[in-house]
XYZ file of C-alpha atoms in Angstrom:
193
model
C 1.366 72.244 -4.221
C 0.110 75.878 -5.447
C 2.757 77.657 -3.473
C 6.558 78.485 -3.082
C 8.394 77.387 0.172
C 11.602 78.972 1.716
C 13.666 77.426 4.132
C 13.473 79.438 7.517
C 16.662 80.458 8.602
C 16.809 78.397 12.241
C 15.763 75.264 10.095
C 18.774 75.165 7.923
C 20.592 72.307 9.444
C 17.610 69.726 8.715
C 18.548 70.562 4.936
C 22.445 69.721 5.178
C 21.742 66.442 6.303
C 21.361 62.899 3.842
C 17.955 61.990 3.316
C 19.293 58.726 1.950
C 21.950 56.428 1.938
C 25.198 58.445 1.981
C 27.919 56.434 -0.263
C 30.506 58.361 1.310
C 34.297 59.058 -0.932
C 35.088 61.197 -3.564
C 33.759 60.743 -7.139
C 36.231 58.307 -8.058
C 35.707 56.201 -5.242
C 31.704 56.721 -5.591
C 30.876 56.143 -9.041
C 32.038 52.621 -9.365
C 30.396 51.647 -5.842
C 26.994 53.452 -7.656
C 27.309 51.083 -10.324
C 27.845 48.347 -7.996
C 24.762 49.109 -6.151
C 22.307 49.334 -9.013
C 23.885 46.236 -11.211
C 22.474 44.544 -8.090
C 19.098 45.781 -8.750
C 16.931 42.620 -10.241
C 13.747 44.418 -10.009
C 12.781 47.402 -12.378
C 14.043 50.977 -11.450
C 13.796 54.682 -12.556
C 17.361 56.683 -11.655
C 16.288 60.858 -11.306
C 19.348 63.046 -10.406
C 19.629 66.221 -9.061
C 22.707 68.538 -9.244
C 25.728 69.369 -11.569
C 28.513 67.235 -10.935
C 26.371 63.954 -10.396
C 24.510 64.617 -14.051
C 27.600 64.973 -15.221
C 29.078 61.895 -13.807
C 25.815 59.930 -14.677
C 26.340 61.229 -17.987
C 29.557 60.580 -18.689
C 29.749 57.169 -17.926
C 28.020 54.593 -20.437
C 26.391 52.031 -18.366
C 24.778 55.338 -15.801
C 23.704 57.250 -18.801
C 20.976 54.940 -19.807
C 19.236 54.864 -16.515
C 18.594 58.550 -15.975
C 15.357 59.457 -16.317
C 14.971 63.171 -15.234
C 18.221 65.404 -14.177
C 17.828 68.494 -12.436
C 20.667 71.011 -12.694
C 21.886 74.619 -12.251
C 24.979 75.012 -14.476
C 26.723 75.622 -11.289
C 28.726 74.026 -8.415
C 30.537 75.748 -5.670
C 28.849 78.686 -7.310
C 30.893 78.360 -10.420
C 29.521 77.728 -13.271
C 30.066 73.728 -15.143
C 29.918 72.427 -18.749
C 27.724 69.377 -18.194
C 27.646 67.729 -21.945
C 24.126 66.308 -22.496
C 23.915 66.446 -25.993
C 21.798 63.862 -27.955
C 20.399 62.270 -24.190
C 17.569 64.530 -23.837
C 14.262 64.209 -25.292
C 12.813 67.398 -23.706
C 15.039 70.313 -21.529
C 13.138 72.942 -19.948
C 14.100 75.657 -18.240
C 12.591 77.532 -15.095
C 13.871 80.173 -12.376
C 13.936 78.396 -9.034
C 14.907 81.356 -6.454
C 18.144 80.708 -3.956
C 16.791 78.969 -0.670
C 13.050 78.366 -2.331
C 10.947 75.908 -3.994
C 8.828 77.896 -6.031
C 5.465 77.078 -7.114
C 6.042 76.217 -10.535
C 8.755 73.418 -9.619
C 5.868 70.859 -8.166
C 3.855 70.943 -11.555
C 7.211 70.855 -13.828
C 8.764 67.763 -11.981
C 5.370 66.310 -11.911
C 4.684 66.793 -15.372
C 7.798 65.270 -16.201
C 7.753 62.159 -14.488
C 4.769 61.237 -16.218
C 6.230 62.080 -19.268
C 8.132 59.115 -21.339
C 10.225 61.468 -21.966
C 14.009 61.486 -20.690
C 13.946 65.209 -19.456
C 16.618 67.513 -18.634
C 15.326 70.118 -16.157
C 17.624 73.192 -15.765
C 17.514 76.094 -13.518
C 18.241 79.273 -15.165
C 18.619 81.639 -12.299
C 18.813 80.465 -8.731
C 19.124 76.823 -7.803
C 18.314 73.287 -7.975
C 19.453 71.744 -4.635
C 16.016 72.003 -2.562
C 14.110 70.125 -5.887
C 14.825 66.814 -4.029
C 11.909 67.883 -2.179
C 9.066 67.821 -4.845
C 10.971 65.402 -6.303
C 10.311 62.742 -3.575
C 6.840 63.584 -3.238
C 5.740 63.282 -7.035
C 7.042 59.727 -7.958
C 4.888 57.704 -6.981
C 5.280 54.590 -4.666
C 4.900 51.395 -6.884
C 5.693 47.563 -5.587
C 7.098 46.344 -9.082
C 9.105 49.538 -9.996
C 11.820 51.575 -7.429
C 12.648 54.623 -8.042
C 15.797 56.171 -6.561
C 16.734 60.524 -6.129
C 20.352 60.539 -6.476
C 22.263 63.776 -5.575
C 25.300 64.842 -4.354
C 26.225 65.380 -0.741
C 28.943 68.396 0.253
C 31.304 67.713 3.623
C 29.797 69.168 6.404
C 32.152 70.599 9.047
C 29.925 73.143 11.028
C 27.305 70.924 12.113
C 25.967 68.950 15.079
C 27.766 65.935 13.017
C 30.094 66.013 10.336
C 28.822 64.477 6.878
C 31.006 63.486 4.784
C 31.295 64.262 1.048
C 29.765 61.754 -1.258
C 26.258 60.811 -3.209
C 23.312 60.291 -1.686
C 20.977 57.656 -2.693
C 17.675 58.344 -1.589
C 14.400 54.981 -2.163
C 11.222 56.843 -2.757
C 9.424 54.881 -0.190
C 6.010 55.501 2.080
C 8.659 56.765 4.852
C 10.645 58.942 3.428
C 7.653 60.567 1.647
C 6.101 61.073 5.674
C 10.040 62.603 6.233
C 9.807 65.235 3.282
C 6.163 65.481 4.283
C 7.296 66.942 7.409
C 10.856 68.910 6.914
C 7.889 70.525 4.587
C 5.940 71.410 7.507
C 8.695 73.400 9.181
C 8.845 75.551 5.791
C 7.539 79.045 5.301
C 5.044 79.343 2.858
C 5.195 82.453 0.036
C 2.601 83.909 -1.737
């Protein structure tokens, strides 16, 4: 995609909800249930995170670190800022401005670029945020019958919607359907110049 998206303000529900499997708890009771989950993976499998306190989680625990292969973050949760220590698990960090409520343009090529990569990247948002990555994020990777690949991010309690979502992590299979699911919240986005 060659352009940025913003979410329109009477759309802003569809973005609060799981896109994935919500492992609901806090992160002690999430983690070890994560580890559970992907122990019990016998085929092969790519891990890609996106947001602070799940990198950091991922990164801090030994058996998690080795799966990552891309992280997204801001430096930020709860709009204060977070030490994430990723030093020595990078091969390649790059850093990009990814306005407040957008996707911009330059995200799609970035995330792409990196996925192809061998590389274990770090991806980090200087100004503005990381949460609405998931999107180009899903529709990169591609679909492959011998290799899963699974978006992993973090999911705040929701109190003032339709339904209340609980806090947890989400763990979202890149699969044919939810690539037609981001293929359409897209469609309700405004597109920027």
């Amino acid at each position: 995609m060659n352009k940025s998206l913003a979410i329109p303000p009477n759309k802003r529900q569809i973005f609060t909800e799981p896109l994935g499997y919500l492992i609901s708890g806090t992160r002690k009771d999430t983690i070890p249930r994560v580890v559970k989950f992907l122990k019990g993976i016998s085929s092969e499998f790519n891990i890609f995170i996106v947001g602070d306190i799940v990198t950091q989680d991922f990164l801090s625990d030994d058996f998690l670190k080795t799966l990552v292969k891309i992280c997204i973050i801001d430096g930020k949760t709860k709009r204060e800022k977070i030490i994430i220590n990723f030093e020595g698990i990078f091969d390649k960090i790059i850093e990009f401005k990814n306005p407040v409520g957008i996707i911009h343009k330059d995200s799609w090529s970035i995330i792409r670029q990196s996925i192809n990569s061998e590389k274990k990247t770090l991806i980090k948002i200087i100004e503005g945020e990381e949460d609405l990555l998931v999107i180009p994020l899903v529709m990169e990777i591609l679909v492959k019958k011998k290799v899963k690949n699974f978006i992993i991010y973090g999911q705040p309690p929701i109190t003032d919607s339709k339904i209340k979502i609980d806090e947890g992590i989400v763990l979202v299979e890149v699969t044919k359907k939810i690539k037609k699911k981001i293929s359409n919240i897209i469609k309700t986005m405004n597109i920027l110049s």
